[in-house]
mmCIF file of C-alpha atoms and ligand atoms in Angstrom:
data_model
loop_
_atom_site.group_PDB
_atom_site.id
_atom_site.type_symbol
_atom_site.label_atom_id
_atom_site.label_comp_id
_atom_site.label_asym_id
_atom_site.label_seq_id
_atom_site.Cartn_x
_atom_site.Cartn_y
_atom_site.Cartn_z
ATOM 1 C CA MET A 1 -0.059 0.017 -0.024
ATOM 2 C CA ARG A 2 0.962 3.745 -0.107
ATOM 3 C CA ALA A 3 2.132 5.066 2.986
ATOM 4 C CA LEU A 4 4.221 7.951 4.322
ATOM 5 C CA LEU A 5 6.863 6.278 6.324
ATOM 6 C CA CYS A 6 9.202 7.185 9.355
ATOM 7 C CA HIS A 7 12.222 4.995 9.450
ATOM 8 C CA GLN A 8 13.976 6.635 12.473
ATOM 9 C CA PHE A 9 13.536 9.485 14.893
ATOM 10 C CA SER A 10 14.939 11.810 12.650
ATOM 11 C CA GLY A 11 11.933 14.362 12.423
ATOM 12 C CA ILE A 12 9.945 15.683 9.668
ATOM 13 C CA ASP A 13 12.673 15.564 7.044
ATOM 14 C CA GLY A 14 13.267 11.814 7.220
ATOM 15 C CA LEU A 15 9.409 11.139 6.094
ATOM 16 C CA VAL A 16 9.265 9.273 2.817
ATOM 17 C CA VAL A 17 6.231 8.088 0.509
ATOM 18 C CA ALA A 18 6.425 4.248 0.097
ATOM 19 C CA THR A 19 4.152 2.414 -2.544
ATOM 20 C CA ASP A 20 5.021 -1.022 -1.232
ATOM 21 C CA ALA A 21 4.567 -0.635 2.463
ATOM 22 C CA ALA A 22 3.043 -3.603 4.324
ATOM 23 C CA ALA A 23 -0.829 -3.276 4.943
ATOM 24 C CA PRO A 24 -1.565 -3.811 8.679
ATOM 25 C CA GLN A 25 -3.750 -6.851 9.861
ATOM 26 C CA PRO A 26 -6.007 -6.507 12.987
ATOM 27 C CA GLY A 27 -4.337 -7.548 16.200
ATOM 28 C CA PRO A 28 -6.600 -8.453 19.331
ATOM 29 C CA GLY A 29 -9.181 -6.014 19.842
ATOM 30 C CA GLU A 30 -8.429 -4.099 16.693
ATOM 31 C CA ILE A 31 -9.943 -3.320 13.339
ATOM 32 C CA THR A 32 -8.497 -2.295 10.037
ATOM 33 C CA VAL A 33 -9.662 0.583 7.920
ATOM 34 C CA ARG A 34 -9.425 1.710 4.426
ATOM 35 C CA VAL A 35 -8.241 5.295 5.192
ATOM 36 C CA ARG A 36 -10.362 7.999 3.238
ATOM 37 C CA ALA A 37 -9.233 11.000 5.337
ATOM 38 C CA SER A 38 -6.667 11.482 8.050
ATOM 39 C CA GLY A 39 -6.385 14.416 10.322
ATOM 40 C CA MET A 40 -3.047 16.230 10.858
ATOM 41 C CA ASN A 41 -2.219 17.010 14.542
ATOM 42 C CA PHE A 42 0.773 18.657 16.391
ATOM 43 C CA LEU A 43 1.537 15.140 18.011
ATOM 44 C CA ASP A 44 2.552 13.913 14.361
ATOM 45 C CA THR A 45 5.462 16.476 14.579
ATOM 46 C CA LEU A 46 6.250 14.960 17.981
ATOM 47 C CA ILE A 47 6.098 11.227 17.212
ATOM 48 C CA VAL A 48 8.376 11.189 14.267
ATOM 49 C CA SER A 49 11.169 12.930 16.371
ATOM 50 C CA GLY A 50 10.648 10.308 19.284
ATOM 51 C CA LYS A 51 9.324 13.056 21.381
ATOM 52 C CA TYR A 52 5.832 11.606 22.113
ATOM 53 C CA GLN A 53 4.831 9.259 24.750
ATOM 54 C CA VAL A 54 4.000 6.566 22.295
ATOM 55 C CA LYS A 55 7.041 5.107 20.491
ATOM 56 C CA PRO A 56 6.131 2.957 17.644
ATOM 57 C CA SER A 57 8.584 0.396 15.891
ATOM 58 C CA PHE A 58 9.966 1.226 12.621
ATOM 59 C CA PRO A 59 8.991 1.768 10.010
ATOM 60 C CA PHE A 60 5.708 3.360 10.802
ATOM 61 C CA SER A 61 3.460 6.002 9.338
ATOM 62 C CA PRO A 62 2.582 9.186 11.464
ATOM 63 C CA GLY A 63 -1.351 10.241 11.209
ATOM 64 C CA ALA A 64 -3.254 10.030 14.742
ATOM 65 C CA GLU A 65 -6.907 10.083 13.518
ATOM 66 C CA ILE A 66 -8.569 8.504 10.708
ATOM 67 C CA ALA A 67 -12.078 8.206 9.008
ATOM 68 C CA GLY A 68 -12.983 5.477 6.487
ATOM 69 C CA GLU A 69 -14.246 2.088 6.108
ATOM 70 C CA VAL A 70 -13.793 -1.024 8.052
ATOM 71 C CA LEU A 71 -12.005 -3.777 6.233
ATOM 72 C CA SER A 72 -11.550 -6.455 8.872
ATOM 73 C CA VAL A 73 -11.941 -6.955 12.495
ATOM 74 C CA ALA A 74 -10.243 -9.437 15.041
ATOM 75 C CA PRO A 75 -12.229 -12.312 16.264
ATOM 76 C CA ASP A 76 -12.933 -10.806 19.633
ATOM 77 C CA VAL A 77 -14.408 -7.434 18.241
ATOM 78 C CA SER A 78 -18.242 -7.442 17.943
ATOM 79 C CA ARG A 79 -18.870 -3.753 17.727
ATOM 80 C CA PHE A 80 -17.872 -3.366 14.009
ATOM 81 C CA LYS A 81 -18.189 -5.472 10.744
ATOM 82 C CA PRO A 82 -16.578 -4.877 7.450
ATOM 83 C CA GLY A 83 -17.932 -1.967 5.526
ATOM 84 C CA ASP A 84 -19.161 0.130 8.617
ATOM 85 C CA ARG A 85 -17.973 3.939 8.391
ATOM 86 C CA VAL A 86 -15.882 4.868 11.336
ATOM 87 C CA CYS A 87 -13.515 7.326 12.584
ATOM 88 C CA ALA A 88 -10.659 6.458 15.121
ATOM 89 C CA PHE A 89 -7.898 7.843 17.302
ATOM 90 C CA THR A 90 -5.042 5.577 16.157
ATOM 91 C CA TYR A 91 -1.806 7.578 17.524
ATOM 92 C CA TYR A 92 0.015 6.657 14.386
ATOM 93 C CA GLY A 93 -0.570 4.903 10.878
ATOM 94 C CA GLY A 94 -3.192 7.256 9.542
ATOM 95 C CA PHE A 95 -0.853 8.736 6.619
ATOM 96 C CA ALA A 96 -1.578 5.333 4.899
ATOM 97 C CA GLU A 97 -4.178 3.630 2.685
ATOM 98 C CA THR A 98 -4.794 1.263 5.270
ATOM 99 C CA CYS A 99 -4.626 1.527 9.186
ATOM 100 C CA SER A 100 -5.356 -0.486 12.186
ATOM 101 C CA ALA A 101 -7.043 0.951 15.038
ATOM 102 C CA LYS A 102 -8.178 -0.308 18.651
ATOM 103 C CA ALA A 103 -11.917 -0.848 18.437
ATOM 104 C CA ALA A 104 -12.186 0.871 21.771
ATOM 105 C CA PHE A 105 -10.939 4.092 20.176
ATOM 106 C CA ALA A 106 -13.060 3.735 17.214
ATOM 107 C CA TRP A 107 -16.650 5.224 16.706
ATOM 108 C CA HIS A 108 -19.386 4.774 14.034
ATOM 109 C CA LEU A 109 -19.946 7.503 11.871
ATOM 110 C CA PRO A 110 -23.380 9.148 11.088
ATOM 111 C CA ASP A 111 -24.049 9.654 7.594
ATOM 112 C CA ALA A 112 -24.565 13.391 7.924
ATOM 113 C CA ILE A 113 -20.697 13.689 8.756
ATOM 114 C CA ASP A 114 -18.567 13.108 5.652
ATOM 115 C CA ASP A 115 -14.810 11.711 6.122
ATOM 116 C CA VAL A 116 -12.918 14.764 5.956
ATOM 117 C CA VAL A 117 -14.948 16.556 8.495
ATOM 118 C CA ALA A 118 -14.782 13.502 10.765
ATOM 119 C CA ALA A 119 -10.885 13.246 10.584
ATOM 120 C CA ALA A 120 -10.834 17.075 11.264
ATOM 121 C CA SER A 121 -12.837 16.792 14.451
ATOM 122 C CA LEU A 122 -12.378 13.514 16.474
ATOM 123 C CA ILE A 123 -9.249 14.676 18.305
ATOM 124 C CA THR A 124 -9.449 18.250 18.445
ATOM 125 C CA TYR A 125 -13.199 18.621 19.176
ATOM 126 C CA GLY A 126 -13.101 15.540 21.252
ATOM 127 C CA THR A 127 -10.519 17.200 23.422
ATOM 128 C CA ALA A 128 -12.226 20.430 23.745
ATOM 129 C CA TRP A 129 -15.493 19.047 24.688
ATOM 130 C CA PHE A 130 -14.048 16.594 27.117
ATOM 131 C CA GLY A 131 -12.100 19.506 28.617
ATOM 132 C CA LEU A 132 -14.851 22.140 28.744
ATOM 133 C CA ALA A 133 -18.090 20.327 29.283
ATOM 134 C CA ASP A 134 -16.853 17.421 31.278
ATOM 135 C CA ARG A 135 -13.677 18.360 33.213
ATOM 136 C CA ALA A 136 -14.397 22.194 33.602
ATOM 137 C CA GLN A 137 -18.143 21.854 33.771
ATOM 138 C CA ILE A 138 -18.251 25.409 31.889
ATOM 139 C CA ARG A 139 -21.614 27.469 32.678
ATOM 140 C CA PRO A 140 -23.312 30.021 30.358
ATOM 141 C CA GLY A 141 -21.682 33.406 31.090
ATOM 142 C CA GLU A 142 -18.415 32.132 32.256
ATOM 143 C CA THR A 143 -15.379 33.833 30.697
ATOM 144 C CA CYS A 144 -12.937 31.349 29.044
ATOM 145 C CA LEU A 145 -9.503 32.203 27.724
ATOM 146 C CA VAL A 146 -8.301 29.760 24.873
ATOM 147 C CA LEU A 147 -4.581 29.700 24.469
ATOM 148 C CA GLY A 148 -3.111 28.685 21.145
ATOM 149 C CA ALA A 149 -6.524 29.680 19.739
ATOM 150 C CA ALA A 150 -5.746 29.676 16.119
ATOM 151 C CA GLY A 151 -4.493 26.142 16.193
ATOM 152 C CA GLY A 152 -6.513 22.834 15.816
ATOM 153 C CA VAL A 153 -7.539 22.449 19.325
ATOM 154 C CA GLY A 154 -7.683 26.029 19.853
ATOM 155 C CA LEU A 155 -10.165 26.659 17.152
ATOM 156 C CA ALA A 156 -12.420 23.742 18.390
ATOM 157 C CA ALA A 157 -12.281 25.055 21.806
ATOM 158 C CA ILE A 158 -13.511 28.507 20.815
ATOM 159 C CA GLN A 159 -16.375 26.894 19.303
ATOM 160 C CA VAL A 160 -17.376 24.463 22.015
ATOM 161 C CA ALA A 161 -16.965 27.151 24.777
ATOM 162 C CA LYS A 162 -19.313 29.443 22.637
ATOM 163 C CA LYS A 163 -21.755 26.387 22.229
ATOM 164 C CA PHE A 164 -21.868 26.008 26.148
ATOM 165 C CA GLY A 165 -22.587 29.894 26.345
ATOM 166 C CA ALA A 166 -19.437 31.263 27.438
ATOM 167 C CA HIS A 167 -17.528 34.521 26.727
ATOM 168 C CA VAL A 168 -14.290 33.559 24.822
ATOM 169 C CA ILE A 169 -11.016 35.395 24.914
ATOM 170 C CA ALA A 170 -8.889 33.973 22.261
ATOM 171 C CA GLY A 171 -5.125 34.049 23.058
ATOM 172 C CA VAL A 172 -2.707 33.954 20.093
ATOM 173 C CA GLY A 173 0.988 34.484 19.431
ATOM 174 C CA SER A 174 0.586 37.354 16.975
ATOM 175 C CA THR A 175 -1.960 39.791 15.988
ATOM 176 C CA ALA A 176 -2.176 38.569 12.477
ATOM 177 C CA ARG A 177 -3.926 35.692 13.956
ATOM 178 C CA MET A 178 -6.662 37.447 15.874
ATOM 179 C CA GLN A 179 -9.174 37.693 12.641
ATOM 180 C CA ILE A 180 -9.262 33.908 12.413
ATOM 181 C CA CYS A 181 -10.291 33.547 15.824
ATOM 182 C CA ARG A 182 -12.948 36.021 15.531
ATOM 183 C CA ASP A 183 -14.216 34.344 12.492
ATOM 184 C CA HIS A 184 -14.838 31.127 14.626
ATOM 185 C CA GLY A 185 -16.697 33.048 17.430
ATOM 186 C CA ALA A 186 -14.172 34.525 19.729
ATOM 187 C CA ASP A 187 -15.628 37.721 21.497
ATOM 188 C CA GLU A 188 -12.083 39.164 22.236
ATOM 189 C CA CYS A 189 -8.580 38.420 21.282
ATOM 190 C CA ILE A 190 -5.129 38.798 23.044
ATOM 191 C CA ASP A 191 -1.645 38.381 21.990
ATOM 192 C CA TYR A 192 0.306 36.371 24.655
ATOM 193 C CA SER A 193 3.601 36.927 22.975
ATOM 194 C CA THR A 194 4.080 40.533 24.256
ATOM 195 C CA ALA A 195 6.287 41.402 27.160
ATOM 196 C CA ASP A 196 3.413 43.005 28.978
ATOM 197 C CA PHE A 197 0.879 40.193 28.483
ATOM 198 C CA ARG A 198 -0.028 39.856 32.095
ATOM 199 C CA TYR A 199 -0.768 43.419 32.196
ATOM 200 C CA GLN A 200 -2.903 43.428 28.909
ATOM 201 C CA LEU A 201 -4.814 40.544 30.230
ATOM 202 C CA LYS A 202 -5.731 42.272 33.543
ATOM 203 C CA LEU A 203 -6.652 45.296 31.485
ATOM 204 C CA LEU A 204 -8.849 43.099 29.007
ATOM 205 C CA LEU A 205 -10.616 41.550 31.919
ATOM 206 C CA SER A 206 -11.098 44.934 33.824
ATOM 207 C CA GLY A 207 -12.336 43.271 37.032
ATOM 208 C CA ARG A 208 -14.427 40.601 35.360
ATOM 209 C CA PRO A 209 -13.596 37.054 36.759
ATOM 210 C CA LEU A 210 -11.597 34.465 34.534
ATOM 211 C CA ASP A 211 -13.246 31.363 35.012
ATOM 212 C CA VAL A 212 -11.682 28.768 32.758
ATOM 213 C CA VAL A 213 -8.376 28.563 30.623
ATOM 214 C CA VAL A 214 -7.813 26.066 27.838
ATOM 215 C CA ASP A 215 -4.029 25.625 27.939
ATOM 216 C CA VAL A 216 -2.375 24.024 24.788
ATOM 217 C CA VAL A 217 0.620 26.096 25.021
ATOM 218 C CA GLY A 218 2.390 25.731 28.314
ATOM 219 C CA GLY A 219 5.504 27.441 29.360
ATOM 220 C CA SER A 220 5.618 30.846 31.036
ATOM 221 C CA VAL A 221 2.117 31.556 29.471
ATOM 222 C CA SER A 222 0.459 29.030 31.624
ATOM 223 C CA GLN A 223 2.104 30.286 34.824
ATOM 224 C CA THR A 224 1.028 33.967 33.832
ATOM 225 C CA VAL A 225 -2.572 33.035 33.201
ATOM 226 C CA LEU A 226 -2.891 30.867 36.376
ATOM 227 C CA ARG A 227 -2.272 34.010 38.326
ATOM 228 C CA GLN A 228 -5.305 35.682 36.596
ATOM 229 C CA LEU A 229 -7.802 32.905 37.468
ATOM 230 C CA ALA A 230 -10.714 33.788 39.456
ATOM 231 C CA TRP A 231 -11.841 31.892 42.803
ATOM 232 C CA ARG A 232 -12.667 28.379 41.622
ATOM 233 C CA GLY A 233 -11.263 28.905 38.174
ATOM 234 C CA ARG A 234 -10.255 25.887 36.076
ATOM 235 C CA LEU A 235 -6.944 25.397 34.284
ATOM 236 C CA LEU A 236 -7.349 22.784 31.568
ATOM 237 C CA VAL A 237 -3.953 21.211 30.992
ATOM 238 C CA ILE A 238 -4.100 19.865 27.533
ATOM 239 C CA GLY A 239 -0.632 20.249 25.885
ATOM 240 C CA PHE A 240 2.630 21.931 25.575
ATOM 241 C CA ALA A 241 3.067 23.293 22.148
ATOM 242 C CA ALA A 242 5.674 25.979 23.373
ATOM 243 C CA GLY A 243 7.694 22.905 24.426
ATOM 244 C CA ASP A 244 8.338 23.827 28.404
ATOM 245 C CA ILE A 245 6.102 21.938 30.918
ATOM 246 C CA PRO A 246 5.236 24.695 33.377
ATOM 247 C CA GLN A 247 5.792 24.608 36.882
ATOM 248 C CA LEU A 248 2.640 26.021 38.526
ATOM 249 C CA PRO A 249 2.612 28.083 41.807
ATOM 250 C CA ALA A 250 0.747 25.802 44.355
ATOM 251 C CA ASN A 251 0.112 28.788 46.664
ATOM 252 C CA PHE A 252 -2.223 30.421 43.874
ATOM 253 C CA VAL A 253 -3.961 27.093 43.396
ATOM 254 C CA LEU A 254 -4.612 26.809 47.003
ATOM 255 C CA LEU A 255 -5.632 30.670 47.860
ATOM 256 C CA ARG A 256 -7.942 30.905 44.945
ATOM 257 C CA GLY A 257 -9.511 27.427 45.157
ATOM 258 C CA ILE A 258 -8.267 26.547 41.456
ATOM 259 C CA ASP A 259 -8.857 23.363 39.987
ATOM 260 C CA VAL A 260 -5.824 22.260 37.590
ATOM 261 C CA LEU A 261 -7.420 19.651 35.354
ATOM 262 C CA GLY A 262 -5.473 17.078 33.078
ATOM 263 C CA VAL A 263 -7.485 16.583 29.862
ATOM 264 C CA VAL A 264 -6.257 13.617 27.692
ATOM 265 C CA LEU A 265 -8.638 12.169 25.191
ATOM 266 C CA ASP A 266 -7.334 8.694 24.972
ATOM 267 C CA GLY A 267 -7.751 8.387 28.789
ATOM 268 C CA LEU A 268 -11.349 9.077 28.410
ATOM 269 C CA PHE A 269 -11.587 6.217 25.859
ATOM 270 C CA GLN A 270 -9.597 3.708 27.688
ATOM 271 C CA TYR A 271 -10.917 4.258 31.293
ATOM 272 C CA GLU A 272 -14.601 5.492 30.728
ATOM 273 C CA PRO A 273 -15.922 3.873 27.416
ATOM 274 C CA ASP A 274 -19.603 4.510 28.227
ATOM 275 C CA ARG A 275 -18.842 8.217 29.104
ATOM 276 C CA ALA A 276 -16.750 8.425 25.922
ATOM 277 C CA ALA A 277 -19.607 6.897 23.911
ATOM 278 C CA GLN A 278 -22.251 9.415 25.202
ATOM 279 C CA MET A 279 -19.598 12.222 24.573
ATOM 280 C CA MET A 280 -18.900 11.182 20.888
ATOM 281 C CA ALA A 281 -22.756 10.856 20.397
ATOM 282 C CA ASP A 282 -23.104 14.519 21.563
ATOM 283 C CA LEU A 283 -20.300 15.737 19.541
ATOM 284 C CA PHE A 284 -21.527 14.301 16.417
ATOM 285 C CA SER A 285 -24.949 15.474 16.797
ATOM 286 C CA ALA A 286 -23.473 19.139 17.322
ATOM 287 C CA ILE A 287 -21.528 18.815 14.202
ATOM 288 C CA ALA A 288 -24.292 17.198 12.230
ATOM 289 C CA SER A 289 -26.582 19.888 13.158
ATOM 290 C CA GLY A 290 -24.062 22.661 12.181
ATOM 291 C CA ALA A 291 -23.746 23.934 15.647
ATOM 292 C CA LEU A 292 -20.030 23.168 15.444
ATOM 293 C CA LYS A 293 -18.056 23.671 12.182
ATOM 294 C CA PRO A 294 -14.771 22.024 12.070
ATOM 295 C CA PRO A 295 -12.370 24.351 10.240
ATOM 296 C CA VAL A 296 -10.687 22.261 7.368
ATOM 297 C CA THR A 297 -8.038 24.641 5.969
ATOM 298 C CA GLU A 298 -6.383 22.302 3.490
ATOM 299 C CA VAL A 299 -6.961 18.780 2.133
ATOM 300 C CA LEU A 300 -3.725 17.243 0.958
ATOM 301 C CA GLY A 301 -2.014 14.127 -0.721
ATOM 302 C CA LEU A 302 0.718 12.117 1.205
ATOM 303 C CA GLU A 303 3.531 13.869 -0.801
ATOM 304 C CA ALA A 304 2.520 17.282 0.746
ATOM 305 C CA VAL A 305 2.309 16.012 4.342
ATOM 306 C CA PRO A 306 6.082 16.790 5.391
ATOM 307 C CA GLU A 307 5.869 20.387 4.051
ATOM 308 C CA ALA A 308 2.587 21.090 5.839
ATOM 309 C CA LEU A 309 3.856 19.485 9.133
ATOM 310 C CA VAL A 310 6.964 21.805 8.928
ATOM 311 C CA ARG A 311 4.615 24.925 8.646
ATOM 312 C CA MET A 312 2.513 23.509 11.757
ATOM 313 C CA ALA A 313 5.866 23.322 13.753
ATOM 314 C CA ARG A 314 6.698 26.883 12.752
ATOM 315 C CA ARG A 315 3.528 28.134 13.939
ATOM 316 C CA GLN A 316 2.686 29.160 10.257
ATOM 317 C CA ALA A 317 -0.600 27.181 9.944
ATOM 318 C CA HIS A 318 -3.998 27.628 11.463
ATOM 319 C CA GLY A 319 -7.174 25.292 11.869
ATOM 320 C CA LYS A 320 -6.929 21.783 10.597
ATOM 321 C CA ARG A 321 -5.282 20.199 7.623
ATOM 322 C CA VAL A 322 -6.588 16.760 6.332
ATOM 323 C CA VAL A 323 -4.793 14.087 4.376
ATOM 324 C CA ARG A 324 -6.330 11.772 1.855
ATOM 325 C CA PRO A 325 -3.836 8.946 1.352
HETATM 326 N N1 LIG B 401 -4.486 16.014 26.028
HETATM 327 C C1 LIG B 401 -4.837 15.820 24.825
HETATM 328 O O1 LIG B 401 -5.736 14.768 24.585
HETATM 329 C C2 LIG B 401 -4.334 16.426 23.454
HETATM 330 C C3 LIG B 401 -5.206 16.374 22.185
HETATM 331 C C4 LIG B 401 -4.852 17.190 21.239
HETATM 332 C C5 LIG B 401 -3.599 17.985 21.311
HETATM 333 N N2 LIG B 401 -3.025 17.915 22.546
HETATM 334 C C6 LIG B 401 -1.905 18.899 22.597
HETATM 335 O O2 LIG B 401 -2.082 20.299 22.520
HETATM 336 C C7 LIG B 401 -1.142 20.974 21.742
HETATM 337 C C8 LIG B 401 -1.869 21.693 20.595
HETATM 338 O O3 LIG B 401 -2.075 20.759 19.619
HETATM 339 P P1 LIG B 401 -2.874 21.274 18.164
HETATM 340 O O4 LIG B 401 -3.166 19.984 17.455
HETATM 341 O O5 LIG B 401 -4.068 22.269 18.470
HETATM 342 O O6 LIG B 401 -1.611 22.066 17.563
HETATM 343 P P2 LIG B 401 -1.517 23.200 16.439
HETATM 344 O O7 LIG B 401 -2.977 23.299 15.630
HETATM 345 O O8 LIG B 401 -0.187 23.379 15.963
HETATM 346 O O9 LIG B 401 -1.928 24.482 17.633
HETATM 347 C C9 LIG B 401 -0.898 24.979 18.689
HETATM 348 C C10 LIG B 401 -0.826 26.429 18.999
HETATM 349 O O10 LIG B 401 0.036 26.640 19.796
HETATM 350 C C11 LIG B 401 0.669 27.790 19.594
HETATM 351 N N3 LIG B 401 1.985 27.963 19.877
HETATM 352 C C12 LIG B 401 2.584 28.277 21.087
HETATM 353 N N4 LIG B 401 3.755 28.168 21.077
HETATM 354 C C13 LIG B 401 4.248 27.414 20.152
HETATM 355 C C14 LIG B 401 5.396 26.856 19.669
HETATM 356 N N5 LIG B 401 6.726 27.138 20.170
HETATM 357 N N6 LIG B 401 5.365 26.070 18.698
HETATM 358 C C15 LIG B 401 4.133 25.695 18.067
HETATM 359 N N7 LIG B 401 2.900 26.258 18.446
HETATM 360 C C16 LIG B 401 2.936 27.022 19.420
HETATM 361 C C17 LIG B 401 0.310 28.201 18.194
HETATM 362 O O11 LIG B 401 -0.210 29.361 18.125
HETATM 363 P P3 LIG B 401 0.420 30.756 18.021
HETATM 364 O O12 LIG B 401 1.653 30.760 16.965
HETATM 365 O O13 LIG B 401 -0.752 31.849 17.719
HETATM 366 O O14 LIG B 401 0.981 31.103 19.458
HETATM 367 C C18 LIG B 401 -0.474 27.066 17.574
HETATM 368 O O15 LIG B 401 -1.440 27.537 16.887
HETATM 369 C C19 LIG B 401 0.021 20.019 21.346
HETATM 370 O O16 LIG B 401 0.873 20.018 22.492
HETATM 371 C C20 LIG B 401 -0.970 18.782 21.308
HETATM 372 O O17 LIG B 401 0.194 17.552 21.635
HETATM 373 C C21 LIG B 401 -3.306 17.352 23.489
#
């Protein structure tokens, strides 16, 4: 089969398109899927460099979320049959014509959601929904600051927070990215790359409580925003795109009654399958009804993936890119 392959942890530069890659067979608890679309995620840039917590054996294809048609199922899998339309969180293997997936991490797709939209939404919208609706229990009228707001999880979080009635401030790394966030529903925007970000955030809030922060950036920005959270504020720890894992001041957590909440989508799928199934049903229904509109900014072939991953790593991309292997 055709696949974009990683032969060693040498980063994006080492990726090559193969035409004779071995197609996977379903192991215990797995299905194989003919990939019609595969979403691009920040984790693709990490996994090919050996910097992600999952380290596949070589050669492997990156590509962490897929949509397509079930080709085969392991004997111990009863939830799916060949021909079913599904999407799945796979960690890797998605930038290929066929991919295997854990059945527990796969979901039947409603007819109203096409493959490209499904591949653009499982990880980003799943994470945003789990974080905001479940972990943070966000309420109408609360103020939510989304960091990395023009990225995949960021734009999803803007839309999900708006859907739940929050007032949304989009945090971005340059003023040029603010309009993208406004187009996706942000009420206000702020640039966290400025030296006086802390002061600017205080000015913007002008006494209003900051209730929830969606943090995919990490580093010093997380430390700054934690100090602005209101009593019973919630910090959603989702990712560290800036590279540094923040050291958070426990005295602020204590004095403000802050909840620091870890949000990891595969954890929900693995440990709470019934809750995950309900969440995915709610999410698909919101997408199918048009209440959420996943932003597909590019649809690419396998050959174009390395260049698009470089742009993502350099903060030159926004929204979501989808690959059609
Ligand atoms: N916990 C989970 O289940 C889960 C699920 C999905 C993603 N994640 C994590 O969440 C993070 C974001 O993922 P994503 O897919 O939304 O990525 P993305 O589309 O690339 O967005 C990341 C955003 O972070 C900002 N950023 C700030 N400093 C950066 C830096 N040094 N390098 C790159 N970007 C930087 C960028 O915006 P500006 O340029 O405007 O600052 C960018 O838009 C990643 O760390 C990912 O691993 C976690």
